[in-house]
mmCIF file of C-alpha atoms in Angstrom:
data_model
loop_
_atom_site.group_PDB
_atom_site.id
_atom_site.type_symbol
_atom_site.label_atom_id
_atom_site.label_comp_id
_atom_site.label_asym_id
_atom_site.label_seq_id
_atom_site.Cartn_x
_atom_site.Cartn_y
_atom_site.Cartn_z
ATOM 1 C CA MET Y 1 -76.153 -43.259 16.850
ATOM 2 C CA ARG Y 2 -77.045 -45.190 13.653
ATOM 3 C CA ILE Y 3 -79.543 -42.502 12.566
ATOM 4 C CA TRP Y 4 -76.667 -39.603 13.152
ATOM 5 C CA LEU Y 5 -74.201 -41.809 11.005
ATOM 6 C CA ALA Y 6 -76.612 -42.119 8.289
ATOM 7 C CA PHE Y 7 -77.396 -38.290 8.335
ATOM 8 C CA ILE Y 8 -73.758 -37.612 8.210
ATOM 9 C CA LEU Y 9 -72.953 -40.085 5.347
ATOM 10 C CA ALA Y 10 -75.887 -38.618 3.257
ATOM 11 C CA LEU Y 11 -74.677 -35.237 4.080
ATOM 12 C CA MET Y 12 -71.101 -35.740 2.601
ATOM 13 C CA SER Y 13 -72.740 -37.682 -0.304
ATOM 14 C CA ALA Y 14 -74.602 -34.667 -1.036
ATOM 15 C CA THR Y 15 -71.569 -32.434 -0.706
ATOM 16 C CA ILE Y 16 -69.459 -34.577 -3.126
ATOM 17 C CA ALA Y 17 -72.119 -35.018 -5.736
ATOM 18 C CA ALA Y 18 -72.617 -31.161 -5.387
ATOM 19 C CA ALA Y 19 -68.835 -30.789 -5.835
ATOM 20 C CA GLN Y 20 -68.507 -32.825 -8.926
ATOM 21 C CA THR Y 21 -70.535 -30.960 -11.566
ATOM 22 C CA ARG Y 22 -69.554 -29.235 -14.570
ATOM 23 C CA SER Y 23 -70.502 -25.951 -13.271
ATOM 24 C CA VAL Y 24 -67.674 -24.381 -11.438
ATOM 25 C CA ASN Y 25 -68.157 -22.057 -8.584
ATOM 26 C CA PRO Y 26 -65.630 -19.187 -8.656
ATOM 27 C CA ASP Y 27 -64.881 -19.517 -5.032
ATOM 28 C CA ASP Y 28 -64.078 -23.452 -5.349
ATOM 29 C CA LEU Y 29 -60.875 -22.643 -7.192
ATOM 30 C CA ARG Y 30 -58.483 -19.668 -6.652
ATOM 31 C CA LEU Y 31 -55.012 -18.623 -7.863
ATOM 32 C CA GLU Y 32 -53.269 -15.890 -6.172
ATOM 33 C CA LEU Y 33 -49.819 -14.236 -6.789
ATOM 34 C CA GLN Y 34 -48.410 -12.527 -3.944
ATOM 35 C CA VAL Y 35 -45.102 -10.511 -3.854
ATOM 36 C CA GLU Y 36 -42.915 -10.397 -0.826
ATOM 37 C CA ALA Y 37 -43.020 -6.723 0.687
ATOM 38 C CA LEU Y 38 -40.047 -4.737 -0.019
ATOM 39 C CA PRO Y 39 -38.659 -1.838 2.155
ATOM 40 C CA THR Y 40 -38.558 0.506 -0.641
ATOM 41 C CA THR Y 41 -38.554 0.617 -4.603
ATOM 42 C CA PRO Y 42 -36.284 -2.122 -5.616
ATOM 43 C CA TYR Y 43 -33.341 -1.436 -7.885
ATOM 44 C CA ARG Y 44 -32.583 -3.110 -11.238
ATOM 45 C CA GLN Y 45 -31.354 -6.378 -10.555
ATOM 46 C CA GLU Y 46 -32.342 -6.759 -7.167
ATOM 47 C CA MET Y 47 -34.268 -9.883 -6.096
ATOM 48 C CA ILE Y 48 -38.032 -9.857 -5.730
ATOM 49 C CA LEU Y 49 -39.601 -12.866 -4.305
ATOM 50 C CA LEU Y 50 -43.019 -14.156 -5.631
ATOM 51 C CA THR Y 51 -45.340 -16.914 -4.062
ATOM 52 C CA ILE Y 52 -48.019 -18.477 -6.538
ATOM 53 C CA HIS Y 53 -50.815 -19.954 -4.045
ATOM 54 C CA GLY Y 54 -53.586 -21.957 -5.157
ATOM 55 C CA ILE Y 55 -56.675 -22.951 -3.170
ATOM 56 C CA TYR Y 56 -58.866 -26.026 -4.547
ATOM 57 C CA LYS Y 57 -61.996 -27.097 -3.117
ATOM 58 C CA ARG Y 58 -62.739 -29.548 -6.083
ATOM 59 C CA HIS Y 59 -61.262 -32.883 -6.585
ATOM 60 C CA ILE Y 60 -58.341 -32.583 -9.093
ATOM 61 C CA THR Y 61 -57.130 -35.587 -11.344
ATOM 62 C CA ARG Y 62 -54.410 -33.578 -13.371
ATOM 63 C CA GLU Y 63 -53.004 -30.030 -13.429
ATOM 64 C CA GLN Y 64 -50.227 -27.735 -15.185
ATOM 65 C CA LEU Y 65 -49.258 -24.293 -14.116
ATOM 66 C CA ILE Y 66 -48.352 -22.209 -17.005
ATOM 67 C CA GLN Y 67 -46.404 -19.291 -16.120
ATOM 68 C CA PRO Y 68 -45.953 -15.704 -18.092
ATOM 69 C CA ASP Y 69 -43.113 -14.860 -20.268
ATOM 70 C CA PHE Y 70 -41.667 -12.449 -17.606
ATOM 71 C CA GLU Y 71 -40.654 -10.007 -19.984
ATOM 72 C CA GLY Y 72 -38.174 -7.312 -18.541
ATOM 73 C CA PHE Y 73 -37.017 -10.049 -16.075
ATOM 74 C CA SER Y 74 -34.713 -12.793 -15.404
ATOM 75 C CA TRP Y 75 -36.498 -15.421 -13.113
ATOM 76 C CA MET Y 76 -35.502 -18.599 -11.066
ATOM 77 C CA GLN Y 77 -38.040 -21.074 -9.349
ATOM 78 C CA LEU Y 78 -37.004 -21.913 -5.898
ATOM 79 C CA GLY Y 79 -37.724 -25.725 -5.996
ATOM 80 C CA GLU Y 80 -40.553 -28.028 -6.735
ATOM 81 C CA ASP Y 81 -44.377 -27.217 -6.291
ATOM 82 C CA PHE Y 82 -45.479 -27.722 -2.743
ATOM 83 C CA TRP Y 83 -48.916 -29.459 -2.218
ATOM 84 C CA TYR Y 84 -50.723 -29.656 1.258
ATOM 85 C CA GLU Y 85 -54.139 -29.749 2.768
ATOM 86 C CA SER Y 86 -55.746 -27.281 5.169
ATOM 87 C CA LEU Y 87 -59.226 -26.583 6.517
ATOM 88 C CA ILE Y 88 -61.826 -23.894 5.308
ATOM 89 C CA ASP Y 89 -64.849 -23.231 7.116
ATOM 90 C CA GLY Y 90 -64.131 -26.783 8.586
ATOM 91 C CA LEU Y 91 -63.879 -28.405 5.289
ATOM 92 C CA PRO Y 92 -60.391 -29.984 3.760
ATOM 93 C CA VAL Y 93 -59.159 -28.268 0.724
ATOM 94 C CA LYS Y 94 -55.975 -28.644 -1.232
ATOM 95 C CA ASN Y 95 -53.331 -25.995 -1.504
ATOM 96 C CA MET Y 96 -50.320 -25.484 -3.931
ATOM 97 C CA ARG Y 97 -47.393 -23.251 -3.579
ATOM 98 C CA ARG Y 98 -44.597 -22.202 -5.839
ATOM 99 C CA ARG Y 99 -41.726 -19.699 -4.940
ATOM 100 C CA MET Y 100 -40.044 -17.918 -7.497
ATOM 101 C CA ALA Y 101 -37.258 -15.228 -7.544
ATOM 102 C CA ILE Y 102 -37.374 -12.541 -10.307
ATOM 103 C CA PHE Y 103 -34.414 -10.022 -11.180
ATOM 104 C CA PRO Y 104 -35.700 -6.959 -12.961
ATOM 105 C CA ASP Y 105 -33.508 -6.714 -16.021
ATOM 106 C CA GLU Y 106 -35.025 -2.892 -16.823
ATOM 107 C CA PHE Y 107 -36.076 -0.068 -14.784
ATOM 108 C CA GLY Y 108 -39.597 1.638 -14.795
ATOM 109 C CA THR Y 109 -43.097 0.167 -14.455
ATOM 110 C CA LEU Y 110 -42.657 -3.553 -15.326
ATOM 111 C CA GLU Y 111 -45.615 -6.046 -15.365
ATOM 112 C CA VAL Y 112 -45.696 -9.773 -14.265
ATOM 113 C CA GLY Y 113 -48.339 -11.327 -16.394
ATOM 114 C CA ARG Y 114 -51.029 -13.834 -15.352
ATOM 115 C CA PHE Y 115 -50.321 -17.309 -14.143
ATOM 116 C CA GLN Y 116 -52.787 -19.819 -15.666
ATOM 117 C CA HIS Y 117 -53.506 -23.098 -13.913
ATOM 118 C CA THR Y 118 -54.908 -25.720 -16.100
ATOM 119 C CA LEU Y 119 -57.084 -28.266 -14.071
ATOM 120 C CA THR Y 120 -58.766 -31.562 -14.954
ATOM 121 C CA LEU Y 121 -61.979 -32.084 -12.849
ATOM 122 C CA LEU Y 122 -64.597 -34.491 -12.641
ATOM 123 C CA ASP Y 123 -68.626 -33.857 -13.463
ATOM 124 C CA GLU Y 124 -71.682 -35.371 -12.319
ATOM 125 C CA ASP Y 125 -70.795 -38.525 -14.240
ATOM 126 C CA ASN Y 126 -67.163 -38.809 -13.282
ATOM 127 C CA LYS Y 127 -66.255 -37.773 -16.743
ATOM 128 C CA TRP Y 128 -62.973 -35.419 -17.178
ATOM 129 C CA PHE Y 129 -63.202 -31.946 -18.238
ATOM 130 C CA GLU Y 130 -60.667 -29.200 -18.248
ATOM 131 C CA HIS Y 131 -60.850 -25.734 -16.508
ATOM 132 C CA THR Y 132 -58.452 -23.085 -16.470
ATOM 133 C CA ILE Y 133 -58.079 -20.457 -13.510
ATOM 134 C CA SER Y 134 -55.658 -17.387 -13.854
ATOM 135 C CA SER Y 135 -54.030 -14.891 -11.135
ATOM 136 C CA ASP Y 136 -54.273 -11.253 -11.676
ATOM 137 C CA PRO Y 137 -51.275 -9.462 -13.200
ATOM 138 C CA LEU Y 138 -48.891 -7.575 -10.824
ATOM 139 C CA SER Y 139 -47.284 -4.254 -11.697
ATOM 140 C CA ILE Y 140 -43.841 -3.441 -10.126
ATOM 141 C CA GLU Y 141 -41.920 -0.268 -10.069
ATOM 142 C CA VAL Y 142 -38.217 -0.479 -10.401
ATOM 143 C CA GLN Y 143 -35.626 2.321 -10.208
ATOM 144 C CA ALA Y 144 -32.262 2.679 -11.856
ATOM 145 C CA GLU Y 145 -29.179 1.594 -9.712
ATOM 146 C CA PRO Y 146 -27.110 4.357 -8.480
ATOM 147 C CA LYS Y 147 -23.956 5.454 -10.843
ATOM 148 C CA ARG Y 148 -20.860 3.776 -9.911
ATOM 149 C CA ASP Y 149 -17.552 2.968 -11.479
ATOM 150 C CA ASP Y 150 -17.308 -0.633 -10.343
ATOM 151 C CA TRP Y 151 -19.512 -3.764 -10.762
ATOM 152 C CA TRP Y 152 -23.249 -3.332 -9.690
ATOM 153 C CA PHE Y 153 -23.788 -6.255 -7.325
ATOM 154 C CA PRO Y 154 -27.202 -6.123 -5.120
ATOM 155 C CA VAL Y 155 -27.501 -8.746 -2.562
ATOM 156 C CA ARG Y 156 -29.297 -9.652 0.631
ATOM 157 C CA GLY Y 157 -26.282 -11.195 2.367
ATOM 158 C CA LEU Y 158 -22.619 -11.880 1.375
ATOM 159 C CA LYS Y 159 -20.149 -14.250 2.962
ATOM 160 C CA VAL Y 160 -16.485 -14.171 1.852
ATOM 161 C CA THR Y 161 -13.831 -16.884 2.909
ATOM 162 C CA ASP Y 162 -9.879 -16.869 2.092
ATOM 163 C CA ASP Y 163 -8.507 -20.224 2.195
ATOM 164 C CA TRP Y 164 -4.942 -21.602 1.734
ATOM 165 C CA SER Y 165 -3.670 -25.056 0.819
ATOM 166 C CA ASN Y 166 -1.060 -24.719 3.266
ATOM 167 C CA ALA Y 167 0.467 -21.977 5.582
ATOM 168 C CA PRO Y 168 1.495 -18.985 2.994
ATOM 169 C CA ASP Y 169 4.492 -17.951 4.899
ATOM 170 C CA GLN Y 170 5.878 -21.529 5.690
ATOM 171 C CA LEU Y 171 6.406 -22.969 2.063
ATOM 172 C CA LYS Y 172 9.129 -25.386 1.280
ATOM 173 C CA GLU Y 173 11.627 -24.039 -1.187
ATOM 174 C CA GLY Y 174 10.350 -24.231 -4.741
ATOM 175 C CA GLU Y 175 6.809 -24.955 -3.398
ATOM 176 C CA GLY Y 176 3.542 -23.211 -4.576
ATOM 177 C CA VAL Y 177 0.403 -22.546 -2.350
ATOM 178 C CA LEU Y 178 -3.081 -22.708 -3.606
ATOM 179 C CA ARG Y 179 -5.476 -19.881 -2.477
ATOM 180 C CA VAL Y 180 -9.081 -20.394 -2.600
ATOM 181 C CA VAL Y 181 -11.467 -17.151 -2.208
ATOM 182 C CA ARG Y 182 -15.273 -18.344 -1.741
ATOM 183 C CA LEU Y 183 -17.973 -15.742 -2.416
ATOM 184 C CA SER Y 184 -21.646 -16.921 -1.210
ATOM 185 C CA ALA Y 185 -24.243 -14.197 -1.958
ATOM 186 C CA LEU Y 186 -27.880 -14.585 -1.005
ATOM 187 C CA GLY Y 187 -30.278 -13.068 -3.219
ATOM 188 C CA ALA Y 188 -28.273 -13.194 -6.460
ATOM 189 C CA SER Y 189 -27.953 -15.490 -9.617
ATOM 190 C CA PRO Y 190 -24.426 -16.762 -10.646
ATOM 191 C CA ASP Y 191 -24.340 -14.322 -13.567
ATOM 192 C CA MET Y 192 -24.720 -11.616 -11.208
ATOM 193 C CA MET Y 193 -21.322 -12.022 -9.634
ATOM 194 C CA PRO Y 194 -18.344 -9.730 -10.067
ATOM 195 C CA PRO Y 195 -15.659 -11.086 -12.416
ATOM 196 C CA MET Y 196 -12.849 -12.982 -10.855
ATOM 197 C CA PRO Y 197 -10.119 -10.265 -10.117
ATOM 198 C CA GLU Y 198 -6.571 -10.241 -11.408
ATOM 199 C CA LEU Y 199 -4.293 -11.081 -8.262
ATOM 200 C CA ARG Y 200 -1.157 -9.102 -8.584
ATOM 201 C CA SER Y 201 2.414 -9.030 -7.114
ATOM 202 C CA PRO Y 202 5.773 -7.815 -8.141
ATOM 203 C CA SER Y 203 7.848 -10.830 -6.989
ATOM 204 C CA ALA Y 204 5.455 -13.887 -7.488
ATOM 205 C CA LEU Y 205 4.645 -16.279 -10.093
ATOM 206 C CA ILE Y 206 0.733 -16.319 -10.130
ATOM 207 C CA PHE Y 207 -1.289 -18.994 -12.195
ATOM 208 C CA ALA Y 208 -5.192 -18.035 -12.112
ATOM 209 C CA HIS Y 209 -7.259 -21.257 -12.411
ATOM 210 C CA PRO Y 210 -10.721 -21.288 -14.213
ATOM 211 C CA GLU Y 211 -13.502 -19.391 -12.170
ATOM 212 C CA LYS Y 212 -16.258 -21.712 -10.912
ATOM 213 C CA ARG Y 213 -19.886 -20.639 -10.266
ATOM 214 C CA LEU Y 214 -22.768 -22.717 -8.457
ATOM 215 C CA VAL Y 215 -26.283 -21.903 -7.188
ATOM 216 C CA GLU Y 216 -28.147 -23.190 -4.347
ATOM 217 C CA LEU Y 217 -32.226 -22.846 -4.047
ATOM 218 C CA THR Y 218 -33.325 -22.022 -0.632
ATOM 219 C CA PRO Y 219 -36.726 -20.676 0.550
ATOM 220 C CA ASP Y 220 -35.309 -17.078 0.967
ATOM 221 C CA GLY Y 221 -33.830 -16.953 -2.549
ATOM 222 C CA PRO Y 222 -30.981 -18.220 -4.721
ATOM 223 C CA ARG Y 223 -27.551 -18.405 -3.182
ATOM 224 C CA ALA Y 224 -24.816 -17.860 -5.826
ATOM 225 C CA ILE Y 225 -21.486 -19.222 -4.972
ATOM 226 C CA ALA Y 226 -18.241 -18.516 -6.878
ATOM 227 C CA PHE Y 227 -14.887 -19.910 -6.270
ATOM 228 C CA TRP Y 228 -11.746 -17.835 -7.328
ATOM 229 C CA ARG Y 229 -8.501 -20.020 -7.325
ATOM 230 C CA TRP Y 230 -4.838 -19.074 -7.844
ATOM 231 C CA THR Y 231 -1.529 -21.026 -7.375
ATOM 232 C CA ILE Y 232 1.448 -18.833 -6.181
ATOM 233 C CA THR Y 233 5.034 -19.224 -5.995
ATOM 234 C CA PRO Y 234 7.626 -16.637 -4.960
ATOM 235 C CA THR Y 235 10.054 -15.867 -7.951
ATOM 236 C CA ASN Y 236 12.795 -14.060 -5.996
ATOM 237 C CA GLY Y 237 14.075 -17.238 -3.649
ATOM 238 C CA ARG Y 238 12.714 -15.740 -0.504
ATOM 239 C CA SER Y 239 9.197 -14.204 -0.292
ATOM 240 C CA ALA Y 240 6.618 -12.121 -2.095
ATOM 241 C CA ILE Y 241 3.744 -9.835 -1.223
ATOM 242 C CA LEU Y 242 0.312 -10.235 -2.757
ATOM 243 C CA GLU Y 243 -1.355 -7.021 -3.294
ATOM 244 C CA PRO Y 244 -5.008 -6.548 -1.854
ATOM 245 C CA ILE Y 245 -8.270 -7.581 -3.374
ATOM 246 C CA THR Y 246 -11.124 -5.184 -3.019
ATOM 247 C CA PHE Y 247 -14.643 -5.013 -4.666
ATOM 248 C CA SER Y 248 -17.930 -3.410 -3.280
ATOM 249 C CA TYR Y 249 -21.514 -4.733 -3.193
ATOM 250 C CA PHE Y 250 -24.890 -3.130 -2.263
ATOM 251 C CA ASP Y 251 -26.759 -4.774 0.624
ATOM 252 C CA THR Y 252 -30.406 -4.773 -0.240
ATOM 253 C CA VAL Y 253 -31.699 -5.108 3.396
ATOM 254 C CA ALA Y 254 -29.630 -2.311 4.968
ATOM 255 C CA ARG Y 255 -30.056 -0.207 1.548
ATOM 256 C CA VAL Y 256 -26.292 0.814 1.738
ATOM 257 C CA ASP Y 257 -22.983 0.211 -0.003
ATOM 258 C CA ARG Y 258 -20.546 -2.032 1.482
ATOM 259 C CA GLU Y 259 -16.690 -2.905 0.719
ATOM 260 C CA VAL Y 260 -15.030 -6.002 0.923
ATOM 261 C CA GLU Y 261 -11.109 -6.124 1.239
ATOM 262 C CA MET Y 262 -8.644 -8.899 1.559
ATOM 263 C CA SER Y 263 -5.739 -7.440 2.798
ATOM 264 C CA VAL Y 264 -2.097 -7.577 1.739
ATOM 265 C CA GLN Y 265 -0.718 -11.324 2.115
ATOM 266 C CA ARG Y 266 2.781 -12.402 2.397
ATOM 267 C CA ILE Y 267 3.983 -15.534 0.811
ATOM 268 C CA ALA Y 268 7.333 -16.965 1.938
ATOM 269 C CA PHE Y 269 9.541 -19.936 2.053
ATOM 270 C CA GLY Y 270 9.982 -21.433 5.606
ATOM 271 C CA ASP Y 271 11.167 -18.755 7.854
ATOM 272 C CA ALA Y 272 11.879 -16.477 5.072
ATOM 273 C CA ILE Y 273 15.786 -17.177 5.714
ATOM 274 C CA VAL Y 274 16.845 -18.564 2.264
ATOM 275 C CA ALA Y 275 20.351 -18.309 0.724
ATOM 276 C CA ASP Y 276 20.758 -15.438 -1.481
ATOM 277 C CA THR Y 277 21.153 -16.561 -5.025
ATOM 278 C CA ARG Y 278 22.684 -13.451 -6.258
ATOM 279 C CA PRO Y 279 26.375 -13.763 -7.264
ATOM 280 C CA VAL Y 280 28.632 -12.538 -4.811
ATOM 281 C CA THR Y 281 32.006 -10.688 -5.724
ATOM 282 C CA PRO Y 282 35.009 -12.420 -4.136
ATOM 283 C CA PRO Y 283 36.602 -10.683 -1.319
ATOM 284 C CA GLU Y 284 39.867 -10.242 -3.093
ATOM 285 C CA ARG Y 285 38.029 -8.080 -5.649
ATOM 286 C CA GLN Y 286 36.349 -5.800 -3.165
ATOM 287 C CA ALA Y 287 37.455 -2.000 -3.168
ATOM 288 C CA ARG Y 288 40.035 -1.394 -0.548
ATOM 289 C CA LEU Y 289 42.197 1.232 0.567
ATOM 290 C CA TRP Y 290 45.729 -0.310 0.736
ATOM 291 C CA PRO Y 291 48.164 0.867 3.474
ATOM 292 C CA GLY Y 292 50.785 1.480 0.917
ATOM 293 C CA ARG Y 293 48.370 4.105 -0.860
ATOM 294 C CA VAL Y 294 47.452 5.557 2.537
ATOM 295 C CA VAL Y 295 51.222 6.342 3.298
ATOM 296 C CA GLY Y 296 51.826 7.524 -0.435
ATOM 297 C CA ALA Y 297 48.909 9.985 -0.076
ATOM 298 C CA ALA Y 298 50.158 11.237 3.315
ATOM 299 C CA VAL Y 299 53.738 11.873 1.840
ATOM 300 C CA LEU Y 300 51.942 13.598 -1.121
ATOM 301 C CA ALA Y 301 49.927 15.734 0.937
ATOM 302 C CA PHE Y 302 52.971 16.618 3.290
ATOM 303 C CA GLY Y 303 55.026 17.786 0.154
ATOM 304 C CA ILE Y 304 52.075 19.925 -1.032
ATOM 305 C CA GLY Y 305 51.663 21.491 2.101
ATOM 306 C CA LEU Y 306 55.403 22.161 2.618
ATOM 307 C CA ALA Y 307 55.656 23.801 -0.845
ATOM 308 C CA LEU Y 308 52.677 26.072 -0.235
ATOM 309 C CA ILE Y 309 54.369 27.115 3.181
ATOM 310 C CA LEU Y 310 57.624 27.858 1.479
ATOM 311 C CA ARG Y 311 55.601 30.043 -1.470
ATOM 312 C CA ARG Y 312 53.898 31.756 1.890
ATOM 313 C CA ARG Y 313 50.418 30.584 0.858
ATOM 314 C CA SER Y 314 47.715 29.986 3.546
ATOM 315 C CA VAL Y 315 47.513 26.230 4.342
ATOM 316 C CA THR Y 316 44.337 24.559 5.383
ATOM 317 C CA PHE Y 317 44.020 20.970 6.295
ATOM 318 C CA VAL Y 318 40.312 20.605 5.802
ATOM 319 C CA PRO Y 319 40.408 18.628 2.745
ATOM 320 C CA ALA Y 320 42.943 15.968 4.534
ATOM 321 C CA GLN Y 321 40.716 15.974 7.641
ATOM 322 C CA ASN Y 322 37.691 15.283 5.325
ATOM 323 C CA TRP Y 323 39.617 12.534 3.429
ATOM 324 C CA LEU Y 324 40.685 11.038 6.713
ATOM 325 C CA ILE Y 325 37.045 10.973 8.087
ATOM 326 C CA ARG Y 326 35.873 9.047 4.968
ATOM 327 C CA TRP Y 327 38.820 6.543 5.254
ATOM 328 C CA ARG Y 328 37.992 5.964 8.836
ATOM 329 C CA VAL Y 329 34.258 5.352 8.219
ATOM 330 C CA TRP Y 330 34.985 3.248 5.168
ATOM 331 C CA ARG Y 331 37.391 1.081 7.377
ATOM 332 C CA GLN Y 332 34.378 0.521 9.922
ATOM 333 C CA LEU Y 333 32.185 -0.599 7.209
ATOM 334 C CA ARG Y 334 34.829 -3.132 6.019
ATOM 335 C CA ARG Y 335 35.210 -4.183 9.468
ATOM 336 C CA ALA Y 336 31.581 -4.539 10.164
ATOM 337 C CA ALA Y 337 31.194 -6.508 6.816
ATOM 338 C CA GLN Y 338 33.966 -8.953 7.991
ATOM 339 C CA ARG Y 339 32.220 -9.434 11.380
ATOM 340 C CA ASN Y 340 28.668 -9.663 9.914
ATOM 341 C CA ASP Y 341 27.829 -7.081 12.495
ATOM 342 C CA ARG Y 342 24.483 -5.768 10.493
ATOM 343 C CA ARG Y 343 23.742 -2.924 12.855
ATOM 344 C CA MET Y 344 27.367 -1.226 12.525
ATOM 345 C CA LEU Y 345 27.358 -2.080 8.990
ATOM 346 C CA ARG Y 346 24.153 0.018 8.541
ATOM 347 C CA ARG Y 347 25.489 2.786 10.756
ATOM 348 C CA ALA Y 348 28.748 3.099 9.018
ATOM 349 C CA ALA Y 349 26.709 2.940 5.420
ATOM 350 C CA HIS Y 350 24.675 5.723 6.271
ATOM 351 C CA ALA Y 351 27.499 7.718 7.712
ATOM 352 C CA LEU Y 352 29.207 7.402 4.520
ATOM 353 C CA ASP Y 353 26.245 8.204 2.424
ATOM 354 C CA ALA Y 354 25.994 11.463 4.132
ATOM 355 C CA LEU Y 355 29.925 12.261 2.897
ATOM 356 C CA TYR Y 356 29.276 11.559 -0.623
ATOM 357 C CA GLU Y 357 26.838 13.062 -3.467
ATOM 358 C CA PRO Y 358 23.648 11.334 -3.672
ATOM 359 C CA GLU Y 359 23.758 8.105 -5.794
ATOM 360 C CA ALA Y 360 20.437 6.196 -6.891
ATOM 361 C CA GLU Y 361 22.388 2.983 -6.804
ATOM 362 C CA ARG Y 362 23.602 3.661 -3.224
ATOM 363 C CA ALA Y 363 20.173 4.674 -2.029
ATOM 364 C CA ALA Y 364 18.671 1.348 -3.418
ATOM 365 C CA LEU Y 365 21.476 -0.471 -1.486
ATOM 366 C CA LEU Y 366 20.507 1.014 1.783
ATOM 367 C CA ARG Y 367 16.858 0.387 1.118
ATOM 368 C CA GLU Y 368 17.700 -3.286 0.581
ATOM 369 C CA LEU Y 369 19.821 -3.264 3.778
ATOM 370 C CA ASP Y 370 16.855 -1.619 5.793
ATOM 371 C CA SER Y 371 14.493 -4.119 4.301
ATOM 372 C CA ALA Y 372 16.867 -7.072 5.377
ATOM 373 C CA LEU Y 373 17.375 -5.718 8.799
ATOM 374 C CA PHE Y 374 13.688 -4.399 9.913
ATOM 375 C CA GLY Y 375 11.287 -6.789 7.761
ATOM 376 C CA PRO Y 376 8.745 -8.858 9.181
ATOM 377 C CA THR Y 377 11.370 -11.773 9.682
ATOM 378 C CA PRO Y 378 15.088 -11.502 9.551
ATOM 379 C CA GLN Y 379 16.664 -12.641 6.375
ATOM 380 C CA GLN Y 380 20.061 -14.000 5.481
ATOM 381 C CA TRP Y 381 22.342 -11.221 4.086
ATOM 382 C CA ASP Y 382 25.528 -11.158 2.109
ATOM 383 C CA ALA Y 383 27.489 -8.468 4.075
ATOM 384 C CA PRO Y 384 30.849 -8.879 2.067
ATOM 385 C CA GLY Y 385 28.930 -8.626 -1.038
ATOM 386 C CA PHE Y 386 27.179 -5.597 0.267
ATOM 387 C CA ALA Y 387 30.229 -3.584 1.242
ATOM 388 C CA CYS Y 388 31.685 -4.334 -2.259
ATOM 389 C CA ALA Y 389 28.763 -3.019 -3.933
ATOM 390 C CA TYR Y 390 28.431 -0.053 -1.616
ATOM 391 C CA GLY Y 391 32.123 0.851 -2.286
ATOM 392 C CA THR Y 392 31.506 1.136 -5.907
ATOM 393 C CA SER Y 393 28.710 3.565 -5.478
ATOM 394 C CA LEU Y 394 30.904 5.862 -3.604
ATOM 395 C CA ARG Y 395 32.149 7.954 -6.673
ATOM 396 C CA VAL Y 396 31.923 11.808 -5.776
ATOM 397 C CA PRO Y 397 32.737 13.268 -2.262
ATOM 398 C CA ARG Y 398 30.658 16.119 -1.042
ATOM 399 C CA ARG Y 399 32.458 19.444 -1.703
ATOM 400 C CA ASP Y 400 30.477 21.331 0.796
ATOM 401 C CA PHE Y 401 31.348 18.870 3.673
ATOM 402 C CA ASP Y 402 33.657 20.400 6.289
ATOM 403 C CA LEU Y 403 34.546 18.798 9.339
ATOM 404 C CA ARG Y 404 34.408 22.131 11.338
ATOM 405 C CA LYS Y 405 30.761 22.867 10.141
ATOM 406 C CA THR Y 406 29.288 19.349 9.964
ATOM 407 C CA PRO Y 407 29.368 17.555 13.367
ATOM 408 C CA LEU Y 408 29.436 13.647 13.235
ATOM 409 C CA ASN Y 409 28.596 11.403 15.728
ATOM 410 C CA PRO Y 410 31.895 10.171 17.556
ATOM 411 C CA SER Y 411 30.351 6.782 18.009
ATOM 412 C CA THR Y 412 30.210 6.573 13.982
ATOM 413 C CA VAL Y 413 33.960 6.986 13.425
ATOM 414 C CA GLU Y 414 36.610 5.042 15.324
#
């Protein structure tokens, strides 16, 4: 046993002595540059992963890895250098790995230059001396990105979240809500993220906060993170609709374009039942057909008819019938407004609309009424104010209306 132990120690001493010489065997120190396999020719700005791997059979006292200029590329180192030991032919060796992500800024044939590792070694007299090893250069073919109208955004994976500080459709009156959209893109640097979009709404006050961008380094590449933030408050006292947010990106794994769309969002106070702050015309100022006027008009019509008969002219009651129809439908609209019967109000309003010439103001009032009745949630509605405004819009009756030619639903007119 002693003989074998002495033999092993002598062999190890001889090996160490042979290793600590000023002459360096090329197989003792190696530096390799490895590129991750890609499914196809990469596009401009698409991430390419590199691994710098060093294998060292000599004892190293100091070291410094010098990287090339990366002309035509943007680059990012993915963490610190990793040193570990392994066995080659039964002998322990040291290993060094560095992971990097590079992004081509140009297209065509680009070259990654040599990495140089300057090492401080020991000679036979235990004196230090420097020795430099280099990796082979690497050529990469890059193609131009497809032509498109929007932002070119190639990533390996994208995750989008849309968060709100509180329920956007249950706000307290006068309160605002904070919207935060978070983008997490694997295989991109922060400067590659699309710009923060402009959030639009016809009836909301929107304050855009400064955009925030971060980056996380992972073995699979950098993960760029962007935060888009807005504070939103409805301005019409009830609710607001936010227009959708859309953008596209290129999936470098599946090699396809993908769309991201955050759908329309409704912002509302409480249950969207908030008092209408518009001025309401007092009931006494509403347009009315007074009984005295009705009687006077009837006497006038009777007198005109009698005069025509005495002069032996043909008499038609169509104008009087049309007037009576309009008066009765108007009376039904007023009654529905007093009872706050929205459905009867709508039925009478649309019936009156058919009896008068088209009017832009009246069409807008009808759309507003339909929105209040058939919107996502019921809204408080000022029926007397609507009846007053609607009566003002009834200016010119239809001349082509004839009771005998235009049938009306009996349920519409009492």
